CSV table of C-alpha atoms in Angstrom, one decimal:
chain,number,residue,atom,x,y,z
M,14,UNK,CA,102.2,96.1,91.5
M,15,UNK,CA,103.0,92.6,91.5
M,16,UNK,CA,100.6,89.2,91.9
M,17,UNK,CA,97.2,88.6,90.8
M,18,UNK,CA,96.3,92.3,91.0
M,19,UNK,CA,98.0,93.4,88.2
M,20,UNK,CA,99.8,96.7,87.6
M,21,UNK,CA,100.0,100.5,87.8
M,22,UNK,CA,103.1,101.6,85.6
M,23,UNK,CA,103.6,104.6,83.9
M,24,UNK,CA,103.6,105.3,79.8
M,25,UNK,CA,102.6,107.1,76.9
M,26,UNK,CA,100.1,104.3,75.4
M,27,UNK,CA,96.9,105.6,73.5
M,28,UNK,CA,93.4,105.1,75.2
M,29,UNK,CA,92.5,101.1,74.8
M,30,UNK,CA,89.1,100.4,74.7
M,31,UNK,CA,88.0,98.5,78.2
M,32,UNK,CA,88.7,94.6,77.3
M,33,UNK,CA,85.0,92.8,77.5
M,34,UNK,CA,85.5,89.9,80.4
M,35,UNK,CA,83.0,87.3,80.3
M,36,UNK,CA,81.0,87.0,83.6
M,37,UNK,CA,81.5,83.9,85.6
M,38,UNK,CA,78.4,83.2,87.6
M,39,UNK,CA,78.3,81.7,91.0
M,40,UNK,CA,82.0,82.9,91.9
M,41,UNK,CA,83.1,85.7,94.1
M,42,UNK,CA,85.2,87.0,90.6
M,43,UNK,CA,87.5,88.9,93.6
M,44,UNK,CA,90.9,88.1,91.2
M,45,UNK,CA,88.8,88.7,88.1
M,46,UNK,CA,87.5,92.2,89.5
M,47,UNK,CA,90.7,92.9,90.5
M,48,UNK,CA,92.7,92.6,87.6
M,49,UNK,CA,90.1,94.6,85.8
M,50,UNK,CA,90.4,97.9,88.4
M,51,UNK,CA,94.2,97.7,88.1
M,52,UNK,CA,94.0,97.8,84.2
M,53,UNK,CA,91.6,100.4,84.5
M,54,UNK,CA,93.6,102.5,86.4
M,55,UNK,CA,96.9,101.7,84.7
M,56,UNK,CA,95.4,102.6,81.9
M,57,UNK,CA,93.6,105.9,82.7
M,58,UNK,CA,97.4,106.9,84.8
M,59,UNK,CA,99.4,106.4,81.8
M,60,UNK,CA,97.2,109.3,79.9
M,61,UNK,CA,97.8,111.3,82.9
M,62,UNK,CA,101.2,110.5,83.0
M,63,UNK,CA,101.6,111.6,78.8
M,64,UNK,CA,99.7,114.8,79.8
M,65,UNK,CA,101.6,116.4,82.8
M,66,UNK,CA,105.1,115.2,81.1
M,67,UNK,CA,103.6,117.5,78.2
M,68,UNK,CA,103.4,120.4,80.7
M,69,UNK,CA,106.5,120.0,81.9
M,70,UNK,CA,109.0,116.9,82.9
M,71,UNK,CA,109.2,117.6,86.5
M,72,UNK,CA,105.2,117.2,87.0
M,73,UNK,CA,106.2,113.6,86.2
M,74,UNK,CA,106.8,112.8,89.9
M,75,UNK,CA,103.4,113.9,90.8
M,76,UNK,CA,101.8,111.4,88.8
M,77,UNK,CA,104.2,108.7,89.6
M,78,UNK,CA,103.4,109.4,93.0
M,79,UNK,CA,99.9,109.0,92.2
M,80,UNK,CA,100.4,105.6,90.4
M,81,UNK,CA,102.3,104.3,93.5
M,82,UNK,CA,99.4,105.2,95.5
M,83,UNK,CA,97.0,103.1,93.2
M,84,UNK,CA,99.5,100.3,93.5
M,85,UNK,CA,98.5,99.1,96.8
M,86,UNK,CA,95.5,98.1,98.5
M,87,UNK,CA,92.7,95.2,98.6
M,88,UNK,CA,90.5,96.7,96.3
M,89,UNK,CA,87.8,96.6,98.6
M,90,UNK,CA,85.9,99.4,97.5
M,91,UNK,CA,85.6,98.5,94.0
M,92,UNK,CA,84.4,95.1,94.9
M,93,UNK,CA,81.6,96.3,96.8
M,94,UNK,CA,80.8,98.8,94.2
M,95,UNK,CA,80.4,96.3,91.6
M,96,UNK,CA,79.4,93.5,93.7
M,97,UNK,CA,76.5,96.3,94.7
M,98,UNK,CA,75.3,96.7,91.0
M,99,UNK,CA,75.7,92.9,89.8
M,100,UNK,CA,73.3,92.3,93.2
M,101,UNK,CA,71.1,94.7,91.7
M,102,UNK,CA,70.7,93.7,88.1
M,103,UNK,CA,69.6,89.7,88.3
M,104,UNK,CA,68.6,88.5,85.2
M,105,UNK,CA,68.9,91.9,83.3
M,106,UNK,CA,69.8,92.1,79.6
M,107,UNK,CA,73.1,93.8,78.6
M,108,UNK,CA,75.0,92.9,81.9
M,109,UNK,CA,77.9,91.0,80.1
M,110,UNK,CA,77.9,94.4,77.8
M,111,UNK,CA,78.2,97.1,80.2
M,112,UNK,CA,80.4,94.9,83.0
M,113,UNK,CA,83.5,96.1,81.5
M,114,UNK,CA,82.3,100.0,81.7
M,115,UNK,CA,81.2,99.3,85.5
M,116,UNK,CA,84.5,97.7,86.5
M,117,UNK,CA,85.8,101.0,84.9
M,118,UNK,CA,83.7,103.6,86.7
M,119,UNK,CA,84.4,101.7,90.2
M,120,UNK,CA,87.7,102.2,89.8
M,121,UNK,CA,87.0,105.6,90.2
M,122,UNK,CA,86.2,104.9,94.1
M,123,UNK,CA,90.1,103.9,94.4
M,124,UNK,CA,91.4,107.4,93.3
M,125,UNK,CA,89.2,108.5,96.4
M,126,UNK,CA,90.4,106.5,98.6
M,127,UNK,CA,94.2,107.9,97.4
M,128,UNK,CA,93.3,111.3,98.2
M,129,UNK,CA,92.2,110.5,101.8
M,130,UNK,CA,95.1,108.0,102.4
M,131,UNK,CA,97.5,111.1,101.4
M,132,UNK,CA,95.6,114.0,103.5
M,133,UNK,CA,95.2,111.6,106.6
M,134,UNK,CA,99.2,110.7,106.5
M,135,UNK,CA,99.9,114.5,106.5
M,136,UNK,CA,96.8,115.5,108.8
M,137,UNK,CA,98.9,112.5,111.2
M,138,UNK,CA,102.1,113.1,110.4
M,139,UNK,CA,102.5,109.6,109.7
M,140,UNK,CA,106.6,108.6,108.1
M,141,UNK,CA,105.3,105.6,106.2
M,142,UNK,CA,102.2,104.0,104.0
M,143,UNK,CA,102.5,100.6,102.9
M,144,UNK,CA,105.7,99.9,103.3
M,145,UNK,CA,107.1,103.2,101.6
M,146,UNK,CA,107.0,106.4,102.7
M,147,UNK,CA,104.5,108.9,103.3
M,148,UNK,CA,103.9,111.1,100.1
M,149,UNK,CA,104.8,114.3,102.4
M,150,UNK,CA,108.2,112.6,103.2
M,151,UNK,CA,108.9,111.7,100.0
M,152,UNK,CA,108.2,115.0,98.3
M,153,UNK,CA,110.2,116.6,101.4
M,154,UNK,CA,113.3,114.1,100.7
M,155,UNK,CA,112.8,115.0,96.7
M,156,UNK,CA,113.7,118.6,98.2
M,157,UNK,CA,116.7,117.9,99.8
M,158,UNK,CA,118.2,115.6,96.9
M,159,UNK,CA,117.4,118.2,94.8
M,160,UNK,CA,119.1,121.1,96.6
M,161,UNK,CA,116.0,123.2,96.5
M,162,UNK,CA,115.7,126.2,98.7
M,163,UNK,CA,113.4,126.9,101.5
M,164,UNK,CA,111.8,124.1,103.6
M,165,UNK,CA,112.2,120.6,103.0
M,166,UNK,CA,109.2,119.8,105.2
M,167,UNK,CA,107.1,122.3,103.9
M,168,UNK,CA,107.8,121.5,100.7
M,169,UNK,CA,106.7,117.7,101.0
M,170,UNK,CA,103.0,119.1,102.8
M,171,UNK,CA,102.2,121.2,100.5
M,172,UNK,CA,103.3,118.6,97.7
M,173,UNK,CA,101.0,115.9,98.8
M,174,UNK,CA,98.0,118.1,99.8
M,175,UNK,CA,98.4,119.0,96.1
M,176,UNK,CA,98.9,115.2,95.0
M,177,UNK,CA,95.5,114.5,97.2
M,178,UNK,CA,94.1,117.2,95.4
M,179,UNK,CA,94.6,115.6,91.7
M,180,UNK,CA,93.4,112.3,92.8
M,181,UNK,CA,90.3,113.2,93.9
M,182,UNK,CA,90.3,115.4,90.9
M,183,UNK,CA,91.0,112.6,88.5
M,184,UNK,CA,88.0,109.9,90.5
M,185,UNK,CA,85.5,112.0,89.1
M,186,UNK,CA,87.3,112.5,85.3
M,187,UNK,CA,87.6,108.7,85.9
M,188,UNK,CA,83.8,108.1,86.6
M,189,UNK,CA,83.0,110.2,83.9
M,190,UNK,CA,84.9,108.8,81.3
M,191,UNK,CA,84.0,105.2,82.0
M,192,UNK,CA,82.0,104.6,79.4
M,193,UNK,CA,78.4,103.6,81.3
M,194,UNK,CA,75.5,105.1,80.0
M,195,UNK,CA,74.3,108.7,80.6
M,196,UNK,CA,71.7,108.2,82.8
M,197,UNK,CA,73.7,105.4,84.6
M,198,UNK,CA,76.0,108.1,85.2
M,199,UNK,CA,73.5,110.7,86.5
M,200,UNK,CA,71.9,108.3,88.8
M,201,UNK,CA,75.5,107.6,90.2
M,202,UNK,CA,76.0,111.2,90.7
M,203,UNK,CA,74.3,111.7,93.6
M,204,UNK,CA,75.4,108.7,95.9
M,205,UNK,CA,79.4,109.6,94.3
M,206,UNK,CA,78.9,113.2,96.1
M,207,UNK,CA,77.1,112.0,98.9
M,208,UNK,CA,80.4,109.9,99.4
M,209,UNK,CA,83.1,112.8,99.1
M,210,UNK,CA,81.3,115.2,100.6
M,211,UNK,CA,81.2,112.6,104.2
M,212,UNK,CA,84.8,111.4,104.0
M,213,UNK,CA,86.3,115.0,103.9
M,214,UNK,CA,83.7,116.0,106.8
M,215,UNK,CA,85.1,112.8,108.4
M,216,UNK,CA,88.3,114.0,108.0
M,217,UNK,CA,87.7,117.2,109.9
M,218,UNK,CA,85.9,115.2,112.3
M,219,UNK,CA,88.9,113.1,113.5
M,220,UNK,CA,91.4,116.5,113.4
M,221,UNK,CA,88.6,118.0,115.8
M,222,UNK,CA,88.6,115.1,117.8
M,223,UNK,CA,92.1,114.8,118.2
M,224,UNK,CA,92.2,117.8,119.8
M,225,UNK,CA,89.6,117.2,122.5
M,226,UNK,CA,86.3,117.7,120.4
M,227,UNK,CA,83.8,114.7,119.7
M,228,UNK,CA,85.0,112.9,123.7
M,229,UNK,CA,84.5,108.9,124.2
M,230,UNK,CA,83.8,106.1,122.4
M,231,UNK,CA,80.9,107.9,120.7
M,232,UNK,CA,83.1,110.3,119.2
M,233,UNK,CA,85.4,107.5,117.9
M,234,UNK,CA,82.1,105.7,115.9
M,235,UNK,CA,81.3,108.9,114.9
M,236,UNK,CA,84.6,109.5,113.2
M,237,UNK,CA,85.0,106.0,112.0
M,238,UNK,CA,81.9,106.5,110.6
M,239,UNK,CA,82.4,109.1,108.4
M,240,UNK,CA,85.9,108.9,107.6
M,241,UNK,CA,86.0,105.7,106.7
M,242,UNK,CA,83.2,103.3,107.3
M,243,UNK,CA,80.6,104.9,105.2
M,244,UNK,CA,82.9,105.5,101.7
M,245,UNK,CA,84.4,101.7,102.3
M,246,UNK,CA,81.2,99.5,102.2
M,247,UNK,CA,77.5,101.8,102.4
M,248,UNK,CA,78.3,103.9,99.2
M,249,UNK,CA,80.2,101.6,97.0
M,250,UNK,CA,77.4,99.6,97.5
M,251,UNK,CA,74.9,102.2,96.6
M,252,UNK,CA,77.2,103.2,94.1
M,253,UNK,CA,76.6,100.2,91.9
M,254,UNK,CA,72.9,100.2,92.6
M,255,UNK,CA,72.9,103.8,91.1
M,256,UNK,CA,74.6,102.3,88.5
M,257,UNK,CA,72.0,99.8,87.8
M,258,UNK,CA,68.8,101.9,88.5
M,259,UNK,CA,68.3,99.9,91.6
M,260,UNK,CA,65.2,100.7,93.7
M,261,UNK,CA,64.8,102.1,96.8
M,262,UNK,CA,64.4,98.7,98.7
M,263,UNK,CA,67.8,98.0,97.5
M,264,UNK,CA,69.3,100.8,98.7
M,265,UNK,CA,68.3,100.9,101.8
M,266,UNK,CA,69.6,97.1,102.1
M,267,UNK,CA,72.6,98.2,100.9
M,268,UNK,CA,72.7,101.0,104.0
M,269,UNK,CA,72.4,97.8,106.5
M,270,UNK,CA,74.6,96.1,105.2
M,271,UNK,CA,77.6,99.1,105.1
M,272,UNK,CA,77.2,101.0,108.0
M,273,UNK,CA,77.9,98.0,110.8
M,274,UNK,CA,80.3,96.7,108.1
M,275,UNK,CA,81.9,99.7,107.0
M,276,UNK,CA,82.2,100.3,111.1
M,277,UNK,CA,83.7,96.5,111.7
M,278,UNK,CA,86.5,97.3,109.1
M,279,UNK,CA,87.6,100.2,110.4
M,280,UNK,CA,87.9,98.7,114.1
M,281,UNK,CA,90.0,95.8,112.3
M,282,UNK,CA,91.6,98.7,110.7
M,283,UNK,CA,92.2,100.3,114.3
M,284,UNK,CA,93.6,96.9,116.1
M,285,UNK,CA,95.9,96.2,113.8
M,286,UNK,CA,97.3,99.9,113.5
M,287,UNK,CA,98.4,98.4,117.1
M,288,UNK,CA,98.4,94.8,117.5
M,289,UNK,CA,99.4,94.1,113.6
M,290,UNK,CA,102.1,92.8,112.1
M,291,UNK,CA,104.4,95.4,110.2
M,292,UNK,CA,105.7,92.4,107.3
M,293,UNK,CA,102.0,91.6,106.4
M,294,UNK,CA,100.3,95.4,107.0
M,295,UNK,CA,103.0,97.4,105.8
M,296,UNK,CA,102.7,99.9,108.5
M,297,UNK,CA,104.5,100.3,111.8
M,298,UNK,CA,102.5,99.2,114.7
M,299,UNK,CA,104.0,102.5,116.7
M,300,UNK,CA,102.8,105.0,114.8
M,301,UNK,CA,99.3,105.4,115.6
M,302,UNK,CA,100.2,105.3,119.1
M,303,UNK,CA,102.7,108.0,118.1
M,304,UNK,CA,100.5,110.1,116.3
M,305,UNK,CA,97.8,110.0,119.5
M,306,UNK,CA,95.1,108.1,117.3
M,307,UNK,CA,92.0,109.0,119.2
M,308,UNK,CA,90.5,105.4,118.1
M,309,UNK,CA,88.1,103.6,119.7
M,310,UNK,CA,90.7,101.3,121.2
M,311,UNK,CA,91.9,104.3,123.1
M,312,UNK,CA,88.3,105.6,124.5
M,313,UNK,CA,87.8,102.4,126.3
M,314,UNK,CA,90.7,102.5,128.0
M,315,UNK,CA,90.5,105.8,129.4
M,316,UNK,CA,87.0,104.6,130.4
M,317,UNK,CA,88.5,101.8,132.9
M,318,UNK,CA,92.3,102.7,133.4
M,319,UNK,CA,93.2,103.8,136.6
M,320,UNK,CA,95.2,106.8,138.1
M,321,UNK,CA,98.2,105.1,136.9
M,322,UNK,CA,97.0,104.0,133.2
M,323,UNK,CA,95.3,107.4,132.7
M,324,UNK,CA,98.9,108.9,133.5
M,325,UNK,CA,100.5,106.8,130.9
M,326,UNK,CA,97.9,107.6,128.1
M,327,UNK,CA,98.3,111.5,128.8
M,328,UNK,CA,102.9,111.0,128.9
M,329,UNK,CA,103.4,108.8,126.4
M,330,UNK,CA,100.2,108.4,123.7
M,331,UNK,CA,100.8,111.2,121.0
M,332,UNK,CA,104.4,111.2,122.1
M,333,UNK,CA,106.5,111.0,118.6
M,334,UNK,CA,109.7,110.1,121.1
M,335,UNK,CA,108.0,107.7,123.0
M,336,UNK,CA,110.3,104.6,123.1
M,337,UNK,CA,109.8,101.0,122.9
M,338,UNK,CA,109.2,99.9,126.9
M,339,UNK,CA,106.2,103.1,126.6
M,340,UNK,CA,104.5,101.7,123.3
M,341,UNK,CA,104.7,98.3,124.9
M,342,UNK,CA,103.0,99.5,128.2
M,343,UNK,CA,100.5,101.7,125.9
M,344,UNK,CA,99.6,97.5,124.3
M,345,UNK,CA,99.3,96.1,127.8
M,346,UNK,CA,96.9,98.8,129.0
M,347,UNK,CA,94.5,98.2,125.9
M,348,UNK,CA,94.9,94.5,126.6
M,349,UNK,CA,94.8,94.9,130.5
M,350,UNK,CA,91.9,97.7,130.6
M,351,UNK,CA,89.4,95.3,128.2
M,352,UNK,CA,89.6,97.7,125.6
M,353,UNK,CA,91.5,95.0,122.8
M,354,UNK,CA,88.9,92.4,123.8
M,355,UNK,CA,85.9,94.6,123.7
M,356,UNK,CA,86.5,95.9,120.3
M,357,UNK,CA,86.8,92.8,118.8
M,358,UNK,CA,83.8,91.7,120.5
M,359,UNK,CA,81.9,95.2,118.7
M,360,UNK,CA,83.9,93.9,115.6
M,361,UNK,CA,82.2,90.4,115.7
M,362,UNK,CA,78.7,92.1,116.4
M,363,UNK,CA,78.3,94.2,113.5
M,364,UNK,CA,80.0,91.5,111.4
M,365,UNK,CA,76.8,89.7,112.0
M,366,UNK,CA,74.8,91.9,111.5
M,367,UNK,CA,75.9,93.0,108.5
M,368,UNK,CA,76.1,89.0,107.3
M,369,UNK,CA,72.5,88.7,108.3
M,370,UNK,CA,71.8,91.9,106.6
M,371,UNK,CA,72.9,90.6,103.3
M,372,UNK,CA,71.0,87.4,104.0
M,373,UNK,CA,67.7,88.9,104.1
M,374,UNK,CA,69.0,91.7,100.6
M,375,UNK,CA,66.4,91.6,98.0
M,376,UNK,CA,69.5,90.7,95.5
M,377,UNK,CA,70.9,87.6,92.9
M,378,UNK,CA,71.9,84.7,95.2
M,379,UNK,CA,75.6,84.8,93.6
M,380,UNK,CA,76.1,88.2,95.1
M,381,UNK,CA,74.6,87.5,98.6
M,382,UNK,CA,77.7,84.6,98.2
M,383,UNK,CA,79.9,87.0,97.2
M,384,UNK,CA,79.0,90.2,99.3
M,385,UNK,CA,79.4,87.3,102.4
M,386,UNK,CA,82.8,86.7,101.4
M,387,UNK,CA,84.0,90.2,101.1
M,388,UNK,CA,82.5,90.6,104.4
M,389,UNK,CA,84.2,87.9,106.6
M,390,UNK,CA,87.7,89.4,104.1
M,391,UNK,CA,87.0,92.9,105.2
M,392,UNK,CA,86.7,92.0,108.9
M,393,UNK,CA,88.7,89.2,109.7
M,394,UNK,CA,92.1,90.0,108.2
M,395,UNK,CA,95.7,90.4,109.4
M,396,UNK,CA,96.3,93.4,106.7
């Protein structure tokens, strides 16, 4: 990784205790918490790393995969995770003290978040994730170079199912190991399996409504929900109030805020998987209309297309051949049908609802600031 957020490499460096950051009141910190979760997670990798190259050499890819994986992203996750606990601990002794151990143990989140990016690319048969290629093709072109037998293809599925699989594995070693305290950790518990359990069932939820199960635009909320919306904003948030022995009011704050904002990122996530640009998101703008994304997007226009537009969706979305005069009359129908401009209108909606939601949070006025800028970040973007 390059910039601000740090970096992810690979080594065979002892365990370094967490550094201890001072806090910096008032400020959002987004750079600050940044830099922290891409230490942590360099730092927890490179053990990783050391251990499977101890095994043997050629588990070294797996882990490097898993690194590259860690690389990317906005860090979102973490940043409401920790940005839910500071909200909840105003005033408390010991937050300066155990800030380093929280920036460690929402880290975790972003090994989750890994393991679903990987599944979902093989579940879609997606070629390419930020800007590289899709752990499944990777590990299937590793096959070929290699002059393996059998299936290349094969090979790279099972690989990155398996490379899923470890992430998730390593979030909860992660968590564990962060260095919070005991009961910290047992009151995180709950909310941390509450959160994997609902992004897996999401998972199946959007594979059963690709294939005609969960119909129409409450179908697509439903799987946005759970696939993505509720792990990105509701639970991190609760997450850090676990953390920080927040009370129920808190919570339940932290469950309006999440949900409509969790749901507004994801409909970003949806328009510019079609409308985005490929240099800034790192992802083809094709290839959710070539893997059939049943997104919300889609489910209003079959609402209002006609004979003609319905025809279209059924030739050419899903259609991994479909060519470049087809993807462009797929955009025009989502433009022409009202579907573009009514999901940015939905987008806008829960946007303010969550921003009035955190308005009315019984939490420290520097995280209502900050929690308001992640907002507006997480929903009006261009990656």
């Amino acid at each position: 990784m390059t910039g601000d957020t740090g970096s992810v490499t690979a080594g065979t460096q002892r365990r370094q205790p967490p550094v201890r950051v001072p806090i910096e009141p008032g400020a959002a910190d987004v750079e600050r918490v940044r830099a922290a979760v891409a230490a942590a997670l360099a730092g927890f990798l490179a053990e990783q790393r050391q251990t499977l190259a101890a095994m043997d050499d050629s588990l070294v890819p797996v882990v490097d995969e898993v690194c590259a994986l860690a690389e990317g992203g906005k860090r979102l996750r973490p940043l409401f995770a920790y940005w839910g606990w500071r909200g909840a601990t105003a005033g408390a002794a010991g937050v300066a003290e155990a800030d380093a151990d929280v920036l460690r143990a929402v880290s975790a989140v972003e090994f989750v978040h890994a393991s679903a990016l990987v599944h979902d690319d093989v579940m879609d048969g997606a070629l390419t994730r930020r800007g590289r290629p899709a752990t499944h093709i990777g590990f299937a072109t590793r096959h070929v170079d290699a002059g393996l037998h059998g299936d290349a293809t094969g090979f790279g599925v099972g690989a990155a199912i398996l490379v899923g699989d470890l992430a998730l594995v390593w979030s909860d070693e992660l968590l564990r190991r962060s260095g919070i305290s005991a009961p910290a950790l047992a009151r995180a518990r709950g909310v941390w399996d509450t959160m994997r359990t609902e992004v897996t069932a999401g998972q199946y939820l959007d594979l059963l409504r690709a294939d005609g199960g969960l119909p129409g635009p409450g179908g697509a909320l439903t799987v946005a929900r759970y696939k993505s919306a509720g792990y990105t904003v509701q639970r991190p948030l609760q997450l850090g109030a676990a953390i920080a022995g927040a009370g129920p009011d808190v919570s339940e704050a932290y469950t309006a805020i999440g949900l409509p904002l969790g749901e507004a990122f994801q409909l970003r996530d949806d328009v510019l998987g079609v409308f985005g640009d490929p240099a800034v998101t790192g992802k083809s703008v094709d290839d959710d209309l070539r893997e059939g994304k049943q997104t919300l997007l889609i489910a209003l226009a079959e609402e209002r297309a006609d004979e003609a537009g319905l025809r279209l969706l059924s030739r050419a979305l899903g259609d991994p051949d479909a060519g470049p005069e087809q993807l462009a009359a797929l955009r025009t129908l989502l433009e022409e049908t009202g579907a573009r401009t009514r999901v940015e209108e939905r987008i806008a909606d829960r946007t303010a609802v969550a921003r009035a939601a955190i308005a009315a949070a019984p939490i420290s006025d520097e995280a209502r600031a900050a929690l308001d800028a992640l907002a507006v970040a997480a929903t009006i973007r261009t990656a």
